[in-house]
Amino acid sequence: MEKQTLPNSTLILVFGILSILGCCCYGVLGIILAIVAIVLAKKATALYNENPELYTGYQNVKTGKILAIVGLILSIIYLVYVIFIFATIGYDGLLEMQRGMMEQYGG
């Protein structure tokens, strides 16, 4: 019997990569993509463990899951940082800080 690719194995890998990139969007997008990738990876791993000789692409699932975990951690750290900044200096303070940086670097 011919081996078939695990369902969503490439999607899990792509979501894992995007979760790392998504941490730059205040952490929210990265958290969402990471959770989706981890849930899909759990389902794909369970399917692979039932009949490992029938499927290929498990390496993509493992790599995507690792990237999603890294993306989740980075996104949570960045989200906590953003909340801390808003709680301490507020939105006006953040705008003033950005204005100062733009003047300092000639932007």
Short mmCIF file of C-alpha atoms in Angstrom, two decimals:
data_model
loop_
_atom_site.label_atom_id
_atom_site.label_comp_id
_atom_site.label_asym_id
_atom_site.label_seq_id
_atom_site.Cartn_x
_atom_site.Cartn_y
_atom_site.Cartn_z
CA MET A 1 0.00 0.00 0.00
CA GLU A 2 1.25 3.49 -0.86
CA LYS A 3 2.01 5.87 1.98
CA GLN A 4 -0.04 9.03 2.18
CA THR A 5 0.82 12.37 3.70
CA LEU A 6 -0.56 13.17 7.12
CA PRO A 7 -3.52 15.54 6.90
CA ASN A 8 -2.57 19.15 7.66
CA SER A 9 1.14 18.37 8.10
CA THR A 10 2.20 21.26 5.88
CA LEU A 11 -0.42 23.55 7.42
CA ILE A 12 0.93 22.79 10.90
CA LEU A 13 4.42 23.73 9.76
CA VAL A 14 3.20 26.96 8.16
CA PHE A 15 1.17 27.92 11.24
CA GLY A 16 4.20 27.20 13.43
CA ILE A 17 6.33 29.57 11.36
CA LEU A 18 3.61 32.22 11.24
CA SER A 19 3.13 32.02 15.01
CA ILE A 20 6.72 33.17 15.47
CA LEU A 21 6.22 35.99 13.00
CA GLY A 22 2.82 36.80 14.51
CA CYS A 23 4.31 37.64 17.90
CA CYS A 24 5.16 41.04 16.41
CA CYS A 25 1.43 41.83 16.14
CA TYR A 26 1.19 42.58 19.87
CA GLY A 27 1.32 38.82 20.51
CA VAL A 28 -2.35 38.16 19.80
CA LEU A 29 -2.01 36.77 16.27
CA GLY A 30 0.93 34.61 17.32
CA ILE A 31 -1.02 33.10 20.21
CA ILE A 32 -3.98 32.25 17.98
CA LEU A 33 -1.84 30.63 15.27
CA ALA A 34 0.24 28.73 17.80
CA ILE A 35 -2.79 27.27 19.54
CA VAL A 36 -4.32 26.19 16.22
CA ALA A 37 -1.03 24.57 15.18
CA ILE A 38 -0.68 22.73 18.49
CA VAL A 39 -4.23 21.38 18.34
CA LEU A 40 -3.80 20.23 14.74
CA ALA A 41 -0.44 18.66 15.62
CA LYS A 42 -2.02 16.73 18.48
CA LYS A 43 -4.65 15.28 16.13
CA ALA A 44 -2.06 14.45 13.48
CA THR A 45 0.21 12.80 16.05
CA ALA A 46 -2.65 10.64 17.32
CA LEU A 47 -3.46 9.61 13.76
CA TYR A 48 0.19 8.80 13.03
CA ASN A 49 0.59 6.78 16.23
CA GLU A 50 -2.33 4.54 15.25
CA ASN A 51 -0.70 3.44 11.96
CA PRO A 52 2.79 4.90 11.47
CA GLU A 53 3.47 2.73 8.42
CA LEU A 54 0.62 4.37 6.47
CA TYR A 55 1.73 8.00 6.71
CA THR A 56 4.58 10.29 5.78
CA GLY A 57 5.13 13.89 6.79
CA TYR A 58 5.43 13.32 10.52
CA GLN A 59 8.66 15.35 10.56
CA ASN A 60 6.67 18.40 9.40
CA VAL A 61 4.23 17.85 12.26
CA LYS A 62 7.00 17.62 14.86
CA THR A 63 8.82 20.67 13.50
CA GLY A 64 5.58 22.68 13.27
CA LYS A 65 4.67 21.77 16.84
CA ILE A 66 8.06 22.88 18.14
CA LEU A 67 7.84 26.15 16.21
CA ALA A 68 4.31 26.70 17.51
CA ILE A 69 5.46 26.23 21.10
CA VAL A 70 8.31 28.71 20.56
CA GLY A 71 5.88 31.13 18.89
CA LEU A 72 3.41 30.75 21.76
CA ILE A 73 6.08 31.53 24.34
CA LEU A 74 7.38 34.55 22.42
CA SER A 75 3.86 35.84 21.84
CA ILE A 76 2.93 35.54 25.50
CA ILE A 77 6.11 37.32 26.56
CA TYR A 78 5.49 40.14 24.07
CA LEU A 79 1.82 40.45 25.05
CA VAL A 80 2.77 40.73 28.73
CA TYR A 81 5.36 43.38 27.79
CA VAL A 82 2.76 45.39 25.85
CA ILE A 83 0.28 45.18 28.73
CA PHE A 84 3.03 46.30 31.13
CA ILE A 85 3.91 49.28 28.92
CA PHE A 86 0.28 50.37 28.63
CA ALA A 87 -0.25 49.93 32.36
CA THR A 88 2.80 51.94 33.37
CA ILE A 89 3.08 54.79 30.85
CA GLY A 90 -0.25 54.62 29.03
CA TYR A 91 -1.04 55.27 25.39
CA ASP A 92 -0.05 58.95 25.51
CA GLY A 93 3.29 58.08 27.06
CA LEU A 94 3.87 55.48 24.36
CA LEU A 95 3.15 58.03 21.64
CA GLU A 96 5.49 60.53 23.30
CA MET A 97 8.23 57.92 23.50
CA GLN A 98 7.81 57.09 19.80
CA ARG A 99 7.87 60.80 18.90
CA GLY A 100 11.10 61.23 20.83
CA MET A 101 12.69 58.28 19.07
CA MET A 102 11.64 59.63 15.67
CA GLU A 103 13.22 63.03 16.46
CA GLN A 104 16.37 61.42 17.81
CA TYR A 105 16.95 59.24 14.76
CA GLY A 106 15.86 61.86 12.24
CA GLY A 107 12.65 60.22 11.04
#
